[in-house]
Amino acid sequence: MANREGDPSLGYLTRKETEVKLPRPTRVKNKTPAPIQITAEQILREARERQEAEIRPPKQKITDPTELADYRLRKRKEFEDLIRRVRWNKSVWVKYAKWEESQKDFNRARSVWERALDVDYRDHTMWLKYAETEMKNKFINHARNVWDRAVTLLPRVDQLWYKYIHMEEMLGNVAGARQIFERWMSWEPDQQAWLSYIKFELRYNEIDRARAMYERFVQCIPKVGAWIRFAKFEMKNGEISRARNCYERAVDKLADDEEAETLFVAFAEFEEKCKETERARCIYKFALDHIPKGRAEDLYRKFVAFEKQYGDREGIEDAIVGKRRFQYEEEVRKNPLNYDSWFDYIRLEESVGNKSRIREVYERAIANVPPADEKRYWQRYIYLWINYALYEELDAQDVSRTRDVYSECLKLIPHKKFSFAKIWLLAAQFEIRQLNLSGARSILGNAIGIAPKDKIFKKYIEIELQLGNIDRCRKLYEKYLEWSPENCYAWTKYAELERSLSETERARALFELAIAQPALDMPELLWKAYIDFEIAEGEFERTRQLYERLLDRTKHLKVWISYANFEASAIVEVEQQEELPENVLLEQRKLCIQRARRVFENAINYYRTSAPELKEERAMLLEEWLNMESGFGELGDVELVRVKLPKKLKKRRQIEIDDGTAAGFEEYIDYLFPEESQASNLKILEQAYKWKKQKVVSDDDEDDID
């Protein structure tokens, strides 16, 4: 019942009555396209055709002065009301003034224009339309008055000046137009205003006036373009000397200007037109020397073209060098630490041969010190110093400058962090070439004290050895070994020096000291040199002792083979003793063979008992033994070794990756030695015996059950 009663908030209407019922969406059953399609163009065309005609007010014809006065009064009232509402709207003022003009009431039109200018006199378009209205109706003095006021109030608006001058020129008042130009020039306008004044004078063939205007123009706007226009004006009038004078004055004033390149190119082309090729060449070269390389790209291109047209071979090459010089300047300007570009630049200057330029480029290059004290940054840079020193010594042949270059370079390098042995050695060799031995020794001594290196020690020792200073060589070797006691090369060379001097005991003592060192960089070379030394001295017993001492330290395969070869080589020494009887020689040979066999047997026993996993080394050792036995001829016993040779077995094993997973299988060669095969046979027999015993026991149990 309550639902049926009206709700006061809803105007005593029920909610059902206030619900908005939207139409149900139409369900399209047939979605196939219609046979006749309607385009958007047809819809728009039909809509336009069905539009009603526009209702326009009827045209009124005024036939009576009273009607005309009423019409004017009504229109003026409309304009005044409109101005009162939108006083700032310029188009309303313009329409009002033009309407008064159409009614031929020029005083009223002027009044409207003046009122509009009172609103905003800074709008130059209002002045233009006002003056054009006066000009159109041939009120010349009124127009002059308007123009004069406009240019007085707005002297920076060029259009007002142009229109004013154009009016006077159209009236034939040349003097008045010139006077207006002079007033305009007193405000020092832009370039186009000056050029318009000059063209105005040229239209009336006033050459001197135009020249005077150009003089004032270049004083007011001292730019490259202004001077070039002045010079071209003089050239056009056939005044070559005046044109050249213009260019020379421009160069004096604007040689350092940013647009100086354009000035020099124009000056050179002017001289080229005047057939003064030498003058043009001098201008190009002067410009290339004074303009920064970054702004001289077009200049280089023009110079190369000029030299190709007028120059000889030398001039063309000079121009090409200049162009390449410009390219290198650009590269080193972008990245001064790109030492490869400096090398190319220096090579170019050296091909030209100008010493001052070469030294300048070298000095600029070496001034770019690497930013970090790390050797990898200095490795390319240091060659700049090396090339500089070699140039001064070989090409310039200036000994004092070369010495200064080496000295400055050595001062610059941070020797506490890293050094370059090459520089020290080159400096010392330079002093030797100058026969200054004390200077070379001083440099090498400083090198050893400040930054000792292997190369420096080796070269210093080599120099002293060539000079025959043995005591100095010994002192240097002692310093060398104090600095690097683990250096096997130094120990070996020192011992060789003593041996060459027939100081056998000193050499042996050095070798003993060397092998007694706790750490060595290449001990195998040192031991080999010691053993070779004893063999060369014929001390076979000492050699055997050395081999035994070496085997106490290492059981390497090569040591065993070398030891055995040494024992076998003793046969050769025995055969050289021709004074011994035949039976004694035979006994000596057999003794040598037995010693060699003993070495091999000891080696085989070691690998069989202490290192059974080194099967491959053991097999290689047996191969060497077999070859040696076959080399002994009748005294050899090949069968002794052959029974010990292993069998080669091809097996497969699983490949494991780092994480422990299987990655397939690989084949490898395994060795089966005779004692291993016998042990495997014994194991098989033992297993068979156990099986037989178990079978017999089981058979007895069955018999008991039965």
Short mmCIF file of C-alpha atoms in Angstrom, two decimals, residues 213-585:
data_model
loop_
_atom_site.label_atom_id
_atom_site.label_comp_id
_atom_site.label_asym_id
_atom_site.label_seq_id
_atom_site.Cartn_x
_atom_site.Cartn_y
_atom_site.Cartn_z
CA MET A 213 78.11 54.99 -47.88
CA TYR A 214 80.20 51.80 -48.04
CA GLU A 215 82.85 53.49 -45.92
CA ARG A 216 80.25 54.40 -43.32
CA PHE A 217 78.74 50.90 -43.62
CA VAL A 218 82.00 49.06 -42.79
CA GLN A 219 82.65 51.45 -39.92
CA CYS A 220 79.19 50.86 -38.48
CA ILE A 221 79.08 47.08 -39.12
CA PRO A 222 82.74 45.91 -39.23
CA LYS A 223 82.02 42.37 -40.41
CA VAL A 224 83.67 40.21 -43.05
CA GLY A 225 80.58 40.24 -45.28
CA ALA A 226 80.49 44.05 -45.31
CA TRP A 227 84.15 44.36 -46.36
CA ILE A 228 83.74 41.72 -49.08
CA ARG A 229 80.70 43.60 -50.49
CA PHE A 230 82.71 46.85 -50.45
CA ALA A 231 85.61 45.20 -52.31
CA LYS A 232 83.29 43.60 -54.88
CA PHE A 233 81.67 47.01 -55.45
CA GLU A 234 85.09 48.50 -56.23
CA MET A 235 85.97 45.52 -58.43
CA LYS A 236 82.72 45.91 -60.36
CA ASN A 237 83.55 49.54 -61.05
CA GLY A 238 87.05 48.59 -62.27
CA GLU A 239 88.89 50.04 -59.27
CA ILE A 240 91.30 47.11 -58.64
CA SER A 241 93.67 49.09 -56.42
CA ARG A 242 90.76 50.32 -54.31
CA ALA A 243 89.40 46.77 -54.04
CA ARG A 244 92.80 45.45 -52.95
CA ASN A 245 93.02 48.27 -50.42
CA CYS A 246 89.62 47.20 -49.03
CA TYR A 247 90.79 43.61 -48.59
CA GLU A 248 94.05 44.71 -46.95
CA ARG A 249 92.23 46.96 -44.49
CA ALA A 250 89.79 44.14 -43.72
CA VAL A 251 92.68 41.73 -43.03
CA ASP A 252 94.30 44.24 -40.68
CA LYS A 253 91.10 44.62 -38.68
CA LEU A 254 89.52 41.15 -38.90
CA ALA A 255 92.45 38.70 -39.11
CA ASP A 256 91.39 37.12 -35.80
CA ASP A 257 87.66 37.15 -36.51
CA GLU A 258 85.68 33.89 -36.55
CA GLU A 259 84.77 34.48 -40.22
CA ALA A 260 88.34 35.32 -41.24
CA GLU A 261 88.49 32.17 -43.38
CA THR A 262 85.80 33.59 -45.71
CA LEU A 263 87.71 36.88 -45.96
CA PHE A 264 90.99 35.19 -46.90
CA VAL A 265 89.30 32.96 -49.47
CA ALA A 266 87.61 35.97 -51.08
CA PHE A 267 90.90 37.95 -51.06
CA ALA A 268 92.78 35.04 -52.68
CA GLU A 269 90.07 34.55 -55.32
CA PHE A 270 90.22 38.29 -56.07
CA GLU A 271 93.99 38.09 -56.66
CA GLU A 272 93.44 34.96 -58.73
CA LYS A 273 90.99 36.86 -60.97
CA CYS A 274 93.57 39.62 -61.30
CA LYS A 275 96.12 36.97 -62.50
CA GLU A 276 98.26 37.59 -59.41
CA THR A 277 98.91 33.91 -58.54
CA GLU A 278 101.90 34.61 -56.29
CA ARG A 279 99.89 37.10 -54.26
CA ALA A 280 97.07 34.56 -53.96
CA ARG A 281 99.53 31.84 -52.83
CA CYS A 282 100.98 34.15 -50.18
CA ILE A 283 97.47 34.99 -48.94
CA TYR A 284 96.58 31.29 -48.66
CA LYS A 285 99.79 30.48 -46.76
CA PHE A 286 99.38 33.48 -44.45
CA ALA A 287 95.82 32.41 -43.72
CA LEU A 288 96.80 28.79 -43.03
CA ASP A 289 99.42 29.97 -40.55
CA HIS A 290 97.08 32.31 -38.65
CA ILE A 291 93.63 30.67 -38.71
CA PRO A 292 92.98 27.89 -36.15
CA LYS A 293 92.97 24.46 -37.76
CA GLY A 294 89.41 23.75 -36.69
CA ARG A 295 88.04 26.62 -38.84
CA ALA A 296 90.23 26.23 -41.93
CA GLU A 297 88.60 23.26 -43.66
CA ASP A 298 87.22 25.21 -46.63
CA LEU A 299 90.46 27.19 -46.86
CA TYR A 300 92.53 24.00 -47.21
CA ARG A 301 90.22 22.69 -49.90
CA LYS A 302 90.44 25.93 -51.89
CA PHE A 303 94.23 26.05 -51.48
CA VAL A 304 94.64 22.49 -52.81
CA ALA A 305 92.42 23.32 -55.80
CA PHE A 306 94.43 26.50 -56.41
CA GLU A 307 97.77 24.66 -56.32
CA LYS A 308 96.48 21.96 -58.66
CA GLN A 309 95.50 24.67 -61.13
CA TYR A 310 98.44 27.07 -60.86
CA GLY A 311 101.20 25.42 -58.82
CA ASP A 312 104.11 23.13 -59.66
CA ARG A 313 104.72 19.68 -58.21
CA GLU A 314 106.30 21.05 -55.06
CA GLY A 315 103.43 23.44 -54.47
CA ILE A 316 100.83 20.69 -54.96
CA GLU A 317 102.64 18.42 -52.50
CA ASP A 318 102.85 21.29 -50.02
CA ALA A 319 99.11 21.87 -50.33
CA ILE A 320 98.33 18.18 -49.84
CA VAL A 321 100.60 18.11 -46.80
CA GLY A 322 98.74 21.11 -45.45
CA LYS A 323 95.41 19.33 -45.87
CA ARG A 324 96.70 16.23 -44.11
CA ARG A 325 98.17 18.44 -41.40
CA PHE A 326 94.71 19.90 -40.87
CA GLN A 327 93.22 16.38 -40.52
CA TYR A 328 95.82 15.39 -37.93
CA GLU A 329 95.25 18.63 -36.02
CA GLU A 330 91.56 17.79 -35.83
CA GLU A 331 92.32 14.28 -34.53
CA VAL A 332 94.75 15.39 -31.83
CA ARG A 333 92.42 18.22 -30.82
CA LYS A 334 89.55 15.77 -30.26
CA ASN A 335 91.71 13.26 -28.35
CA PRO A 336 95.19 14.52 -27.33
CA LEU A 337 95.99 11.15 -25.67
CA ASN A 338 95.64 9.26 -28.98
CA TYR A 339 99.37 8.68 -29.47
CA ASP A 340 98.90 6.90 -32.81
CA SER A 341 97.59 10.16 -34.29
CA TRP A 342 100.66 11.97 -32.92
CA PHE A 343 102.94 9.36 -34.52
CA ASP A 344 101.23 9.86 -37.89
CA TYR A 345 101.42 13.65 -37.53
CA ILE A 346 105.15 13.50 -36.65
CA ARG A 347 105.83 11.18 -39.59
CA LEU A 348 104.13 13.69 -41.89
CA GLU A 349 106.24 16.58 -40.58
CA GLU A 350 109.42 14.51 -40.86
CA SER A 351 108.62 13.80 -44.52
CA VAL A 352 108.43 17.58 -45.10
CA GLY A 353 111.69 18.19 -43.22
CA ASN A 354 110.95 21.48 -41.43
CA LYS A 355 112.97 21.16 -38.21
CA SER A 356 111.13 23.83 -36.25
CA ARG A 357 107.75 22.28 -37.09
CA ILE A 358 108.97 18.76 -36.27
CA ARG A 359 110.29 19.87 -32.88
CA GLU A 360 107.08 21.79 -32.18
CA VAL A 361 104.93 18.70 -32.87
CA TYR A 362 107.24 16.50 -30.77
CA GLU A 363 107.04 18.95 -27.86
CA ARG A 364 103.25 19.13 -28.12
CA ALA A 365 103.03 15.33 -28.24
CA ILE A 366 105.24 14.62 -25.22
CA ALA A 367 103.33 17.26 -23.23
CA ASN A 368 100.32 14.91 -23.16
CA VAL A 369 101.49 12.77 -20.23
CA PRO A 370 99.27 9.72 -19.46
CA PRO A 371 96.79 10.51 -16.66
CA ALA A 372 97.52 7.39 -14.57
CA ASP A 373 100.81 5.93 -13.29
CA GLU A 374 100.20 2.51 -14.83
CA LYS A 375 102.66 1.00 -17.25
CA ARG A 376 100.04 -0.02 -19.82
CA TYR A 377 99.14 3.66 -20.35
CA TRP A 378 102.80 4.65 -20.81
CA GLN A 379 103.87 1.94 -23.27
CA ARG A 380 102.86 3.89 -26.39
CA TYR A 381 103.69 7.28 -24.91
CA ILE A 382 107.34 6.36 -24.18
CA TYR A 383 107.99 5.76 -27.89
CA LEU A 384 107.31 9.46 -28.53
CA TRP A 385 110.40 10.23 -26.41
CA ILE A 386 112.42 7.49 -28.12
CA ASN A 387 111.54 8.77 -31.60
CA TYR A 388 112.25 12.35 -30.51
CA ALA A 389 115.72 11.41 -29.23
CA LEU A 390 116.53 9.38 -32.35
CA TYR A 391 115.40 12.27 -34.57
CA GLU A 392 117.63 14.75 -32.73
CA GLU A 393 120.59 12.37 -32.93
CA LEU A 394 120.29 10.99 -36.46
CA ASP A 395 118.41 13.62 -38.48
CA ALA A 396 119.03 16.90 -36.67
CA GLN A 397 122.49 15.73 -35.42
CA ASP A 398 122.13 17.82 -32.30
CA VAL A 399 124.01 15.96 -29.55
CA SER A 400 123.14 18.31 -26.70
CA ARG A 401 119.41 18.27 -27.49
CA THR A 402 119.49 14.47 -27.71
CA ARG A 403 121.12 14.25 -24.28
CA ASP A 404 118.51 16.67 -22.90
CA VAL A 405 115.66 14.58 -24.36
CA TYR A 406 116.95 11.39 -22.72
CA SER A 407 117.52 13.22 -19.43
CA GLU A 408 114.02 14.75 -19.34
CA CYS A 409 112.43 11.44 -20.23
CA LEU A 410 114.24 9.61 -17.42
CA LYS A 411 113.17 12.32 -14.96
CA LEU A 412 109.54 12.05 -16.06
CA ILE A 413 109.12 8.27 -15.64
CA PRO A 414 107.87 7.26 -12.14
CA HIS A 415 110.63 4.69 -11.48
CA LYS A 416 109.27 3.77 -8.05
CA LYS A 417 106.17 2.28 -9.70
CA PHE A 418 107.57 1.07 -13.02
CA SER A 419 110.40 1.75 -15.42
CA PHE A 420 111.49 1.11 -19.01
CA ALA A 421 114.80 -0.67 -19.56
CA LYS A 422 114.75 0.39 -23.22
CA ILE A 423 115.15 4.08 -22.33
CA TRP A 424 118.09 3.44 -20.00
CA LEU A 425 119.83 1.29 -22.60
CA LEU A 426 119.23 3.74 -25.47
CA ALA A 427 120.61 6.59 -23.38
CA ALA A 428 123.72 4.55 -22.48
CA GLN A 429 124.28 3.42 -26.09
CA PHE A 430 123.98 7.05 -27.24
CA GLU A 431 126.77 8.03 -24.82
CA ILE A 432 128.91 5.14 -26.07
CA ARG A 433 128.43 6.35 -29.66
CA GLN A 434 129.64 9.75 -28.49
CA LEU A 435 132.71 7.98 -26.95
CA ASN A 436 131.53 9.08 -23.50
CA LEU A 437 132.15 5.81 -21.63
CA SER A 438 131.93 7.36 -18.17
CA GLY A 439 128.54 8.88 -19.04
CA ALA A 440 127.25 5.49 -20.23
CA ARG A 441 128.50 3.81 -17.03
CA SER A 442 126.85 6.53 -14.97
CA ILE A 443 123.49 6.01 -16.71
CA LEU A 444 123.63 2.22 -16.37
CA GLY A 445 124.75 2.51 -12.74
CA ASN A 446 121.81 4.79 -12.00
CA ALA A 447 119.51 2.34 -13.74
CA ILE A 448 120.73 -0.55 -11.56
CA GLY A 449 120.37 1.57 -8.44
CA ILE A 450 116.96 3.08 -9.25
CA ALA A 451 115.16 0.45 -11.32
CA PRO A 452 117.16 -2.79 -11.74
CA LYS A 453 116.04 -5.04 -14.60
CA ASP A 454 117.37 -8.17 -16.32
CA LYS A 455 117.91 -6.36 -19.63
CA ILE A 456 119.97 -3.63 -17.98
CA PHE A 457 122.25 -6.10 -16.16
CA LYS A 458 122.74 -8.19 -19.32
CA LYS A 459 123.58 -5.20 -21.51
CA TYR A 460 125.89 -3.63 -18.91
CA ILE A 461 127.78 -6.93 -18.47
CA GLU A 462 127.98 -7.33 -22.24
CA ILE A 463 129.49 -3.85 -22.65
CA GLU A 464 132.08 -4.40 -19.90
CA LEU A 465 132.92 -7.84 -21.30
CA GLN A 466 133.54 -6.36 -24.75
CA LEU A 467 135.83 -3.82 -23.11
CA GLY A 468 137.66 -6.66 -21.27
CA ASN A 469 136.87 -5.41 -17.74
CA ILE A 470 136.54 -8.80 -16.02
CA ASP A 471 136.54 -7.39 -12.49
CA ARG A 472 133.65 -5.08 -13.39
CA CYS A 473 131.80 -8.04 -14.91
CA ARG A 474 132.24 -10.03 -11.66
CA LYS A 475 130.97 -7.10 -9.60
CA LEU A 476 127.97 -6.70 -11.89
CA TYR A 477 127.17 -10.42 -11.68
CA GLU A 478 127.38 -10.18 -7.88
CA LYS A 479 124.96 -7.21 -7.92
CA TYR A 480 122.75 -9.12 -10.34
CA LEU A 481 122.61 -12.16 -8.04
CA GLU A 482 122.06 -10.01 -4.94
CA TRP A 483 119.05 -8.47 -6.67
CA SER A 484 117.74 -11.76 -8.10
CA PRO A 485 119.26 -14.83 -6.36
CA GLU A 486 116.68 -17.16 -7.94
CA ASN A 487 117.75 -16.27 -11.48
CA CYS A 488 119.26 -19.43 -12.99
CA TYR A 489 120.31 -17.56 -16.13
CA ALA A 490 122.55 -15.23 -14.10
CA TRP A 491 124.16 -18.12 -12.19
CA THR A 492 124.80 -20.05 -15.40
CA LYS A 493 126.29 -17.09 -17.26
CA TYR A 494 128.50 -16.18 -14.30
CA ALA A 495 129.83 -19.74 -14.13
CA GLU A 496 130.38 -19.76 -17.92
CA LEU A 497 132.38 -16.55 -17.58
CA GLU A 498 134.63 -18.14 -14.94
CA ARG A 499 135.03 -21.28 -17.02
CA SER A 500 136.00 -19.22 -20.08
CA LEU A 501 138.71 -17.71 -17.88
CA SER A 502 139.86 -21.28 -16.91
CA GLU A 503 138.70 -20.66 -13.34
CA THR A 504 137.26 -24.17 -12.93
CA GLU A 505 137.09 -24.13 -9.14
CA ARG A 506 135.38 -20.75 -9.09
CA ALA A 507 132.86 -21.99 -11.68
CA ARG A 508 132.20 -25.18 -9.64
CA ALA A 509 131.79 -23.13 -6.46
CA LEU A 510 129.28 -20.89 -8.25
CA PHE A 511 127.26 -23.90 -9.40
CA GLU A 512 127.27 -25.29 -5.86
CA LEU A 513 126.04 -21.97 -4.50
CA ALA A 514 123.36 -21.85 -7.17
CA ILE A 515 121.89 -25.31 -6.51
CA ALA A 516 121.95 -24.58 -2.79
CA GLN A 517 119.50 -21.66 -3.24
CA PRO A 518 116.09 -22.29 -1.62
CA ALA A 519 114.15 -21.05 -4.68
CA LEU A 520 115.09 -21.05 -8.36
CA ASP A 521 113.08 -20.00 -11.38
CA MET A 522 114.37 -22.72 -13.78
CA PRO A 523 116.32 -25.33 -11.74
CA GLU A 524 116.35 -27.90 -14.55
CA LEU A 525 118.47 -25.58 -16.74
CA LEU A 526 120.87 -24.91 -13.89
CA TRP A 527 121.38 -28.63 -13.13
CA LYS A 528 121.83 -29.37 -16.83
CA ALA A 529 124.46 -26.65 -17.12
CA TYR A 530 126.28 -27.99 -14.03
CA ILE A 531 126.23 -31.55 -15.36
CA ASP A 532 127.39 -30.44 -18.81
CA PHE A 533 130.18 -28.47 -17.16
CA GLU A 534 131.43 -31.56 -15.26
CA ILE A 535 131.16 -33.73 -18.37
CA ALA A 536 133.13 -31.17 -20.37
CA GLU A 537 135.79 -31.21 -17.65
CA GLY A 538 135.92 -35.03 -17.84
CA GLU A 539 134.87 -35.43 -14.20
CA PHE A 540 132.63 -38.52 -14.67
CA GLU A 541 132.59 -39.46 -11.00
CA ARG A 542 131.50 -35.94 -10.03
CA THR A 543 128.84 -36.16 -12.74
CA ARG A 544 127.48 -39.40 -11.28
CA GLN A 545 127.37 -37.81 -7.86
CA LEU A 546 125.47 -34.87 -9.33
CA TYR A 547 122.94 -37.19 -10.94
CA GLU A 548 122.48 -39.01 -7.64
CA ARG A 549 121.96 -35.69 -5.81
CA LEU A 550 119.49 -34.65 -8.48
CA LEU A 551 117.58 -37.93 -8.14
CA ASP A 552 117.30 -37.29 -4.43
CA ARG A 553 115.38 -34.11 -5.30
CA THR A 554 113.31 -35.31 -8.26
CA LYS A 555 112.47 -38.64 -9.90
CA HIS A 556 111.46 -37.16 -13.20
CA LEU A 557 111.55 -39.43 -16.26
CA LYS A 558 113.95 -37.14 -18.15
CA VAL A 559 116.46 -37.27 -15.29
CA TRP A 560 116.55 -41.08 -15.38
CA ILE A 561 116.93 -41.13 -19.17
CA SER A 562 119.64 -38.45 -19.09
CA TYR A 563 121.53 -40.37 -16.39
CA ALA A 564 121.36 -43.59 -18.40
CA ASN A 565 122.45 -41.82 -21.58
CA PHE A 566 125.39 -40.35 -19.72
CA GLU A 567 126.50 -43.82 -18.55
CA ALA A 568 126.09 -45.18 -22.07
CA SER A 569 128.03 -42.29 -23.59
CA ALA A 570 131.04 -43.23 -21.50
CA ILE A 571 131.66 -46.02 -24.04
CA VAL A 572 132.68 -43.37 -26.55
CA GLU A 573 135.26 -41.97 -24.13
CA VAL A 574 136.61 -45.48 -23.52
CA GLU A 575 136.95 -46.21 -27.26
CA GLN A 576 138.99 -43.02 -27.71
CA GLN A 577 141.69 -44.45 -25.39
CA GLU A 578 143.58 -46.33 -28.13
CA GLU A 579 146.58 -47.16 -25.93
CA LEU A 580 144.55 -49.65 -23.85
CA PRO A 581 144.64 -53.37 -24.88
CA GLU A 582 141.60 -54.93 -26.53
CA ASN A 583 140.50 -57.06 -23.57
CA VAL A 584 140.68 -54.06 -21.21
CA LEU A 585 138.59 -52.00 -23.64
#
